Short mmCIF file of C-alpha atoms in Angstrom, two decimals:
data_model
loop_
_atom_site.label_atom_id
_atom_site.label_comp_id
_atom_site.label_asym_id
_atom_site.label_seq_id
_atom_site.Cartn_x
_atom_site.Cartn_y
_atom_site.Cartn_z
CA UNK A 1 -9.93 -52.53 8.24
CA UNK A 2 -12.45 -54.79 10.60
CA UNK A 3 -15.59 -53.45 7.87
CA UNK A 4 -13.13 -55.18 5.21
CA UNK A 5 -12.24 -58.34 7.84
CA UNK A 6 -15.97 -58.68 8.44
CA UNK A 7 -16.93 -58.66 4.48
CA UNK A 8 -14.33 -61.07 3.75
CA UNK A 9 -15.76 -63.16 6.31
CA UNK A 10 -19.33 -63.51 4.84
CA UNK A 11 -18.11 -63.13 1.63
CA UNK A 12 -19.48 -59.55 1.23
CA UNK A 13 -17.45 -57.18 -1.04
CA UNK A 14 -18.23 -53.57 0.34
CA UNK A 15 -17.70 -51.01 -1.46
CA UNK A 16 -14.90 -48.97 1.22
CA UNK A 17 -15.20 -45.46 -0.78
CA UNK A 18 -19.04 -45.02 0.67
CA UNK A 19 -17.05 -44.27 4.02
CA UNK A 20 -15.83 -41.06 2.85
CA UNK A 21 -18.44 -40.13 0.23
CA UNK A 22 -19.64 -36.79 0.65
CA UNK A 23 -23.23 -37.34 -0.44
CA UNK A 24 -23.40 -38.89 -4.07
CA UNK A 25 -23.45 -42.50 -3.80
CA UNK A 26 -22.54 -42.70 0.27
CA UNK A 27 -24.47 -45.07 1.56
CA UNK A 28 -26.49 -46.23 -1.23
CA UNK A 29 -27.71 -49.96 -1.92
CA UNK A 30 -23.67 -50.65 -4.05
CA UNK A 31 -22.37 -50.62 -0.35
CA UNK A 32 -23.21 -53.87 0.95
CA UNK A 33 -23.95 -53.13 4.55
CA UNK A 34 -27.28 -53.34 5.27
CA UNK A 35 -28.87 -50.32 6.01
CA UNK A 36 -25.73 -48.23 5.13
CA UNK A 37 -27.75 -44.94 3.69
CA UNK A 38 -29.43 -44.64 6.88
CA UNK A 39 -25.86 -44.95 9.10
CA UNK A 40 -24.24 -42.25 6.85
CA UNK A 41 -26.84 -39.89 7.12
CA UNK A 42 -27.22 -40.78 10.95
CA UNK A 43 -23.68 -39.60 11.27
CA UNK A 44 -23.31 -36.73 9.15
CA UNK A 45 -26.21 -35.16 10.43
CA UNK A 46 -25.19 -35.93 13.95
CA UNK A 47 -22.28 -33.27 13.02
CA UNK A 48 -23.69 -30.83 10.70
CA UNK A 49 -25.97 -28.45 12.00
CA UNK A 50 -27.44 -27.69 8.88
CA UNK A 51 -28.98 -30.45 8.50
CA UNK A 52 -32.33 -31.98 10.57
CA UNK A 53 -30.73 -34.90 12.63
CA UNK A 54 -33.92 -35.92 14.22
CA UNK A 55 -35.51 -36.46 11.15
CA UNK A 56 -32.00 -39.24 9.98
CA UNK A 57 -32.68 -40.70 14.03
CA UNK A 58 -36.09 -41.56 12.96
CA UNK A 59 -35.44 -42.53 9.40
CA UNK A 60 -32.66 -44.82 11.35
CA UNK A 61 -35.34 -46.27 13.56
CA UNK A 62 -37.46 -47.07 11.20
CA UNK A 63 -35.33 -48.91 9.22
CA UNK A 64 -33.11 -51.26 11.35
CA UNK A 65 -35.14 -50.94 15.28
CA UNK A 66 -35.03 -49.24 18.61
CA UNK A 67 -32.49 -51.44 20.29
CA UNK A 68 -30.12 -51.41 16.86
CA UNK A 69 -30.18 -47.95 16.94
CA UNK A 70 -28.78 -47.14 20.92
CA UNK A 71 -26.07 -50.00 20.05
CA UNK A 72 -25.56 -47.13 16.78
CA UNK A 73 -25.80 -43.87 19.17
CA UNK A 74 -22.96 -45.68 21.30
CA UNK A 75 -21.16 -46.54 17.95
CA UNK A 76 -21.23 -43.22 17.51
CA UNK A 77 -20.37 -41.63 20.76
CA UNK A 78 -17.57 -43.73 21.90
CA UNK A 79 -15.69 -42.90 18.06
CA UNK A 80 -16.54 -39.31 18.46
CA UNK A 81 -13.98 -39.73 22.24
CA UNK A 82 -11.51 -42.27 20.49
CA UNK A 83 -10.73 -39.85 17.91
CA UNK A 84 -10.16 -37.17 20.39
CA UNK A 85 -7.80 -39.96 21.88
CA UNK A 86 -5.85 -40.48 19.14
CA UNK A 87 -5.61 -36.80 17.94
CA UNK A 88 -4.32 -35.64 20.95
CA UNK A 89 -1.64 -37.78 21.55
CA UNK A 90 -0.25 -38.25 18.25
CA UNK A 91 -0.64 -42.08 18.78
CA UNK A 92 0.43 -43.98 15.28
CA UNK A 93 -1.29 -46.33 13.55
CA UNK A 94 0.83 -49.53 14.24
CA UNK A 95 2.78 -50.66 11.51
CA UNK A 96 0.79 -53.79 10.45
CA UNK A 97 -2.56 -51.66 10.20
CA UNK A 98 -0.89 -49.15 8.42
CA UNK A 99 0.39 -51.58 5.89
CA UNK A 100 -2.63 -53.66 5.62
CA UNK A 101 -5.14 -50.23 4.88
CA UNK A 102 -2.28 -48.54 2.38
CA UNK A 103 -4.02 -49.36 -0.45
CA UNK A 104 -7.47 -48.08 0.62
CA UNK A 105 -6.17 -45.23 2.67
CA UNK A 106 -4.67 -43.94 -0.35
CA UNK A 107 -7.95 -44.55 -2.23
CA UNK A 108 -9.83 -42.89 0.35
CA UNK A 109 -7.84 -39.96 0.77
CA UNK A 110 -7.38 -40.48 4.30
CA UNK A 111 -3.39 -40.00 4.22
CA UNK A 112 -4.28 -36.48 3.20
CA UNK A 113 -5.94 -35.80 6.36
CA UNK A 114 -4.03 -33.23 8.43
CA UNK A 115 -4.33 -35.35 11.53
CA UNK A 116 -2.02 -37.71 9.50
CA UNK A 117 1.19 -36.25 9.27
CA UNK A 118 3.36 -38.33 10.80
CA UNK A 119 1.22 -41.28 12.10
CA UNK A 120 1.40 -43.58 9.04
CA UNK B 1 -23.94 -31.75 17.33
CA UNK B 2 -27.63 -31.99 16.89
CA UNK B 3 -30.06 -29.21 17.92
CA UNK B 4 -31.69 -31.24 19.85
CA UNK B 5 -28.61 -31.96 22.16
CA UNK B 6 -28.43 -30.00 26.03
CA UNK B 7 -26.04 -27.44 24.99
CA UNK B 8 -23.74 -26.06 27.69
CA UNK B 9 -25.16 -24.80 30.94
CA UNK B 10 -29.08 -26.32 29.82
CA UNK B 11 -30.51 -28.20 32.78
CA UNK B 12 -29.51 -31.62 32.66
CA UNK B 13 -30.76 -34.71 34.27
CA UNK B 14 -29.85 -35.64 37.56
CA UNK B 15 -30.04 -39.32 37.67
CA UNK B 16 -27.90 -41.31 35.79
CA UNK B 17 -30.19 -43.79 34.52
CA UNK B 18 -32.36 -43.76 30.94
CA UNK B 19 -35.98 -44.57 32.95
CA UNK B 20 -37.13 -41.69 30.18
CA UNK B 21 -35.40 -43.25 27.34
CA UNK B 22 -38.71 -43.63 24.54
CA UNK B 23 -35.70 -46.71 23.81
CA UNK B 24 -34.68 -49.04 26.32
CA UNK B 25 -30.51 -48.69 26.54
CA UNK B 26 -28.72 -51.84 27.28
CA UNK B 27 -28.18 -52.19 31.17
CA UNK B 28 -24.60 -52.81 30.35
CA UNK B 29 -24.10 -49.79 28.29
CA UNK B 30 -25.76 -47.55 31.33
CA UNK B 31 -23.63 -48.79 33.63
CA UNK B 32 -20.19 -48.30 31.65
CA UNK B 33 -21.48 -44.73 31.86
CA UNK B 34 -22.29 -44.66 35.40
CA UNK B 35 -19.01 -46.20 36.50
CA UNK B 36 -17.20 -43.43 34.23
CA UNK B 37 -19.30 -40.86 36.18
CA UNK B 38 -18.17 -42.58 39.30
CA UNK B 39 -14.40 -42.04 37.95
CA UNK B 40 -14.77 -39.29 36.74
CA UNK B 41 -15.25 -37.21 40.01
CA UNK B 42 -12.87 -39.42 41.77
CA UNK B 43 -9.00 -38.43 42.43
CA UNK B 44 -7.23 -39.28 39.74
CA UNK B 45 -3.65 -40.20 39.07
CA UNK B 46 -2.81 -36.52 38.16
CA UNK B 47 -5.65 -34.59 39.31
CA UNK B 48 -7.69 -34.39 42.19
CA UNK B 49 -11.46 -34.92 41.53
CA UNK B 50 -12.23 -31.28 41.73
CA UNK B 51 -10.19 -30.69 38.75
CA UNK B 52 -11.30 -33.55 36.99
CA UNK B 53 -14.73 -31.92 37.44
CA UNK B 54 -13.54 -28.17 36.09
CA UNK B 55 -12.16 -29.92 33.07
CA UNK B 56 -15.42 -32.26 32.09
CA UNK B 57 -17.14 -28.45 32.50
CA UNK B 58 -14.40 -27.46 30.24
CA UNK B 59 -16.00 -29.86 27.99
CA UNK B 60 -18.96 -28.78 27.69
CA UNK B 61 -18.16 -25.15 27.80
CA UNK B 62 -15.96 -25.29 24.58
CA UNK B 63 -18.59 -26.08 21.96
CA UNK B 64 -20.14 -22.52 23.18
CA UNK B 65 -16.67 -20.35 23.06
CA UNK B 66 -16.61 -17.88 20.47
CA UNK B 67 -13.16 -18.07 20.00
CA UNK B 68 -12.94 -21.99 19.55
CA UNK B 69 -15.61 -20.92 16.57
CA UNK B 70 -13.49 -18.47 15.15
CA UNK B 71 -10.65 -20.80 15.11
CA UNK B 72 -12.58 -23.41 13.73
CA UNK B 73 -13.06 -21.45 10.99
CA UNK B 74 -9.77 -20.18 10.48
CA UNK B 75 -7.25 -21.41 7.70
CA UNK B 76 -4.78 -22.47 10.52
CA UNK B 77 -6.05 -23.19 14.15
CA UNK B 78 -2.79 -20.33 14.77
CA UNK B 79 -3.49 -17.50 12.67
CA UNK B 80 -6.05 -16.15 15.62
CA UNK B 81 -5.74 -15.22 18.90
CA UNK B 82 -7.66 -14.52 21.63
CA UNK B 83 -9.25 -15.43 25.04
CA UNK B 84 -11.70 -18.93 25.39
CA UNK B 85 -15.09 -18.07 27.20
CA UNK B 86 -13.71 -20.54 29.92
CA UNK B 87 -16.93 -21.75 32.61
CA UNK B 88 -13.97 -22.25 35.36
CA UNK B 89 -10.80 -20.93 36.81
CA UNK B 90 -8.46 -23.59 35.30
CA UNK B 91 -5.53 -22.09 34.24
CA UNK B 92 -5.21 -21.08 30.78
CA UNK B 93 -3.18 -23.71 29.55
CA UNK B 94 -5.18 -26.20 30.72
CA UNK B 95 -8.29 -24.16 29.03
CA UNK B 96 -6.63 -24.26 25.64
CA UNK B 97 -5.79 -27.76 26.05
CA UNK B 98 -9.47 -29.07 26.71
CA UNK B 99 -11.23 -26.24 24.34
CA UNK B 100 -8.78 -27.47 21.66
CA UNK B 101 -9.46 -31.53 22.28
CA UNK B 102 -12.90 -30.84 22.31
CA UNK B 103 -13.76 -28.49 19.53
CA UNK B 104 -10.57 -29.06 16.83
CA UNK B 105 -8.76 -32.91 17.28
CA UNK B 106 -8.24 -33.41 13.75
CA UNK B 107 -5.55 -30.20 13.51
CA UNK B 108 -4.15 -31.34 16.78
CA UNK B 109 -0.02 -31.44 16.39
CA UNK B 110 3.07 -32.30 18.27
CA UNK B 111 3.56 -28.64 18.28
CA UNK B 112 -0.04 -28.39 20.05
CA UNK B 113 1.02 -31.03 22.49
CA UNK B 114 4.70 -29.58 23.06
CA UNK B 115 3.08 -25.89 24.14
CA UNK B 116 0.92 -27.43 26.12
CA UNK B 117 3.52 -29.31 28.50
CA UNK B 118 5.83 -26.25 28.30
CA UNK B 119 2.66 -23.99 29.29
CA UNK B 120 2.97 -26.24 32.68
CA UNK B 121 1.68 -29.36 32.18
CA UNK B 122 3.24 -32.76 33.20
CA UNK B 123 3.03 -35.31 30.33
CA UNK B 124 0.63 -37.17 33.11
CA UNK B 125 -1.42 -34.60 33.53
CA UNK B 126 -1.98 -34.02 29.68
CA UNK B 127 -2.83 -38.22 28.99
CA UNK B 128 -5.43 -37.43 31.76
CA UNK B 129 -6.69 -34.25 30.32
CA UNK B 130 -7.49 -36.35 27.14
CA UNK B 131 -9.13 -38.69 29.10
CA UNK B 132 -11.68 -37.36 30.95
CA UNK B 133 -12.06 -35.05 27.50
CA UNK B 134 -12.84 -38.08 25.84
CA UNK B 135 -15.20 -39.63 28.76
CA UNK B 136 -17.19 -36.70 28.98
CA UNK B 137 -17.48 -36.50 24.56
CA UNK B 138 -18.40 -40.39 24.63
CA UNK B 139 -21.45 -39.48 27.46
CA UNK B 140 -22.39 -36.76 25.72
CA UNK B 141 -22.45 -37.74 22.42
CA UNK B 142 -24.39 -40.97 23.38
CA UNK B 143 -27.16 -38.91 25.19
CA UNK B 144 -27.21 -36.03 21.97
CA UNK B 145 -27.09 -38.78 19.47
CA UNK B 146 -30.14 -40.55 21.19
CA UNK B 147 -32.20 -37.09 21.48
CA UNK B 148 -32.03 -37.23 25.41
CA UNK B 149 -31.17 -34.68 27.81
CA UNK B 150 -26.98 -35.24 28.97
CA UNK B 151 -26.26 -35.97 33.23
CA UNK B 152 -25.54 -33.54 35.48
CA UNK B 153 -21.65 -33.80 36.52
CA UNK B 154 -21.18 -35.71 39.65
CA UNK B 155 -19.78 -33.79 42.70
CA UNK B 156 -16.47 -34.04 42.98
CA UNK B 157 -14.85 -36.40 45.78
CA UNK B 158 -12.23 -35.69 47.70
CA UNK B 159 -8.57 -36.94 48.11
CA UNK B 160 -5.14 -36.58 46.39
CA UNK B 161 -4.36 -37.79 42.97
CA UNK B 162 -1.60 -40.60 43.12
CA UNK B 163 1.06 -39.18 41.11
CA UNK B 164 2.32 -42.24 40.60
CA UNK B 165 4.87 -42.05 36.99
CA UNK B 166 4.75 -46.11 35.52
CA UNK B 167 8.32 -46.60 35.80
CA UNK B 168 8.10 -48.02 32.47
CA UNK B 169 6.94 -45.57 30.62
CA UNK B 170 8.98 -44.83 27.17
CA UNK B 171 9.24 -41.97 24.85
CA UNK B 172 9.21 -42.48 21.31
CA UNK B 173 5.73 -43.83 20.32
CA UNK B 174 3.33 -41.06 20.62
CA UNK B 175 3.89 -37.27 21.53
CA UNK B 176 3.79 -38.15 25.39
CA UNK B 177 5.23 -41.45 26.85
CA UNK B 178 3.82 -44.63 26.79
CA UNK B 179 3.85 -47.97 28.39
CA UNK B 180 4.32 -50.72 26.45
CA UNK B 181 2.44 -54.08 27.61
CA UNK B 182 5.85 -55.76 28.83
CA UNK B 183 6.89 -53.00 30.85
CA UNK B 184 3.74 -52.99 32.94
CA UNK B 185 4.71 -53.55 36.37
CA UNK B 186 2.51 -54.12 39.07
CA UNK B 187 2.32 -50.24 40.02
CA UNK B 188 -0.40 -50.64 37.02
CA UNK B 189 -1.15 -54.13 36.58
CA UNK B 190 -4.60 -54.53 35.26
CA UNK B 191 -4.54 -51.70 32.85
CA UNK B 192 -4.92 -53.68 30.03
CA UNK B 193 -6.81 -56.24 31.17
CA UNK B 194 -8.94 -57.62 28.83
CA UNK B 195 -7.26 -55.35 25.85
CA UNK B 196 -4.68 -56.05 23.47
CA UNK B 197 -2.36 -53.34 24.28
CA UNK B 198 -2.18 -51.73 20.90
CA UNK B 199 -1.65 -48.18 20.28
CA UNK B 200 -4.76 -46.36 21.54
CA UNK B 201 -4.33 -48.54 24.20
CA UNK B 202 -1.18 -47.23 25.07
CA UNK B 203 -2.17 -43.49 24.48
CA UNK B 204 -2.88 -42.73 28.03
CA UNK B 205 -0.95 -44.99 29.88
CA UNK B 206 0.62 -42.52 31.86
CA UNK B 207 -2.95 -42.47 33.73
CA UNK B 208 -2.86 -46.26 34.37
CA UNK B 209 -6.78 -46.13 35.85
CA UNK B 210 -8.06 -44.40 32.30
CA UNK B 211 -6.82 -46.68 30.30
CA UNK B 212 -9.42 -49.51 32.30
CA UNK B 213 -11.32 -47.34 32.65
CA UNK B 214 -11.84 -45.70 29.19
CA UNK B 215 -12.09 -49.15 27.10
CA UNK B 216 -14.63 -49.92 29.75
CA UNK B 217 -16.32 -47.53 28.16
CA UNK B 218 -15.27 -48.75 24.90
CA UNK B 219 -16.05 -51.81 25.31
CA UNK B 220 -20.01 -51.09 26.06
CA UNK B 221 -20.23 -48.95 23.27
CA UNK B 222 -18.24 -50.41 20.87
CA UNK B 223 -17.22 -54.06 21.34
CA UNK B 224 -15.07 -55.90 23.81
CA UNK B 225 -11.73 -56.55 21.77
CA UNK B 226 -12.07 -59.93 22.14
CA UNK B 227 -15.04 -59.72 19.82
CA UNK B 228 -13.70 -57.65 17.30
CA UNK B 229 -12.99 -59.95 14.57
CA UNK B 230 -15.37 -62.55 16.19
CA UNK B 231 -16.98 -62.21 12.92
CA UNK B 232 -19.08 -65.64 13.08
CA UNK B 233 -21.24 -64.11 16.04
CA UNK B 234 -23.30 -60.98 16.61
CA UNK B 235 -23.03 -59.71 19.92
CA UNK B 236 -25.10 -56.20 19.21
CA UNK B 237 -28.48 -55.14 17.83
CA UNK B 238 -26.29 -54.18 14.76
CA UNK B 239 -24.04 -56.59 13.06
CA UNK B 240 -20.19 -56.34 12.71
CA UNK B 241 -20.42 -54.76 9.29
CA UNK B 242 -22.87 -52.28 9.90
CA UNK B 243 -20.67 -50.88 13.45
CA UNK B 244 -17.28 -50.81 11.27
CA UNK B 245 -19.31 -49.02 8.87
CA UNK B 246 -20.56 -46.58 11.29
CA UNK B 247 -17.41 -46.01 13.21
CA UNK B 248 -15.15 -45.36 9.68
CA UNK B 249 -17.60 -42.60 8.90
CA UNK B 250 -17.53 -40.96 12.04
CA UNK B 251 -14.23 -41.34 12.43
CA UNK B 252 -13.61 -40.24 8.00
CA UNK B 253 -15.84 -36.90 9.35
CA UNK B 254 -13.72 -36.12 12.07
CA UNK B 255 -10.51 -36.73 9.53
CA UNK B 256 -9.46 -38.84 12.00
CA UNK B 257 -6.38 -41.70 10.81
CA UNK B 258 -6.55 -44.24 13.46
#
């Protein structure tokens, strides 16, 4: 909801569905957030061991700097405990957010989520 | 996780500061981490440090348990049993309840939650469970996700937890009780201090000292909330887009709704 806040901010139309993308377009230059192939494959090869996550840490570097990418590894790391958070205590989301992201959490498939029952 | 990360019992570092770092980290972000250590092996309002300690061990221990794996794997987290490879003599409810946080959130249920307080636990003593689970994943994580080697757990220090219950704590919001921002009183005041009190705010309020001290953690790593939507000035390395971005796909591969 904040990427969406931020876009209509600067006027940037991002294209939401690139946060769930499993590979085809995720993260490619219809996004609008600079750098966004890099940050995807950061991430999803941060949690799949199949693939080689040094080699998306340097390709990460390369592209957006050394200090930009600690400010991403504690992007990462402090989501990674948040979700843990929320997962464990059943916390909702509160009933604002939940109306203002219906129409892109139904896009997005993220009401399907077992984690969801119950929260939104 | 990353090969590349210190997996359970590897030797880790026993400083707390990034002097090897190939990348300099922000002095502020170091020291949100230092003054979680610092918590973390402090008494806390549930536990003493010592268990505190056994449960960030717990941590680390679960991504190595073959029977986390095998439930991992399986259809429903329920349809196997057995015994967690546990790296301390917790009790087993509180073994399951850390090896589940850690290794499965997204299948997580009220059901989950509900065994776990009539396996023993206080509602307290769960909301600081998650908590130091969660400290322990942020440090972590930051250390694998930068390629460096993660800190050796502090000692633990001694004293009694508090067990102090915020008199204002309500059921009805989350699986475990809450305290709402108006029913603070000043048994807790400060706990949401600089935050806005919303719902993952409120998740461990029963542990008073982890909300602070969590979205001081938060904050370093993320953005203070007052900055959130701040959207005319960029406080990080990476801009506003580009962390939203970032957090909504780790948070879309952990299937996480919040």
């Amino acid at each position: 909801m904040l990427l969406r806040g931020s876009g209509e901010h600067t006027g940037d139309d991002y294209d939401l569905t690139a946060i769930v993308d499993d590979g085809g377009s995720g993260g490619g230059p219809g996004v609008g957030v600079a750098a966004a192939a890099a940050l995807t494959a950061y991430a999803d090869a941060f949690f799949d061991d199949g693939r080689d996550f040094a080699a998306a840490r340097d390709r990460l570097h390369a592209e957006i700097g050394g200090e930009a990418l600690v400010d991403a590894a504690g992007v990462l790391a402090i989501f990674n405990a948040v979700v843990r958070i929320a997962d464990a205590t059943g916390i909702p989301l509160e009933d604002q957010k939940a109306e203002m992201s219906a129409d892109f959490r139904a896009v997005l498939g993220i009401d399907d989520y077992p984690a969801a029952a119950g929260k939104v | 996780m990353p090969a590349s990360s210190a997996p359970a019992g590897s030797t880790p570092v026993e400083t707390f500061d990034y002097r090897h770092s190939p990348l300099p980290v922000r002095e502020g972000l170091a020291a949100s981490q230092r003054r979680a250590w610092t918590r973390l092996a402090e008494p806390g309002e549930w536990w003493p440090g010592a268990v505190r300690i056994a449960i960030a061990e717990e941590t680390r221990a679960a991504t190595a348990c073959a029977f986390c794996a095998e439930r991992k794997a399986a259809l429903s987290p329920y349809a196997v049993t057995g015994r967690h490879t546990a790296a301390t003599d917790l009790p087993d409810v509180l073994v399951d309840t850390v090896h589940r946080i850690r290794t499965d959130p997204e299948r997580l249920t009220r059901r989950f939650c509900d065994a776990a307080l009539a396996g023993g636990l206080s509602d307290g003593e769960y909301a600081e469970t998650v908590a130091v689970v969660a400290t322990v994943v942020a440090v972590d994580t930051f250390c694998d996700a930068m390629g460096l080697p993660r800190h050796a757990l502090p000692e633990p220090v001694a004293g009694e937890p508090r067990r102090r219950r915020p008199p204002g704590a309500k059921p009805g919001l989350a699986w475990i009780a809450t305290v709402a921002p108006e029913d603070v009183t000043e048994g807790e005041a400060g706990m949401y201090d600089g935050l806005a009190g919303v719902n993952i705010h409120r998740a461990l309020s029963l542990a008073p000292a982890e909300v602070a001290g969590f979205f001081d953690l938060d904050a370093e790593h993320y953005l203070p909330d007052a900055q959130l939507r701040d959207f005319g000035v960029e406080y990080r390395a990476l801009t506003h887009a580009q962390i939203e971005f970032l957090a909504a796909r780790v948070s879309a591969i952990n299937q996480c709704v919040y």
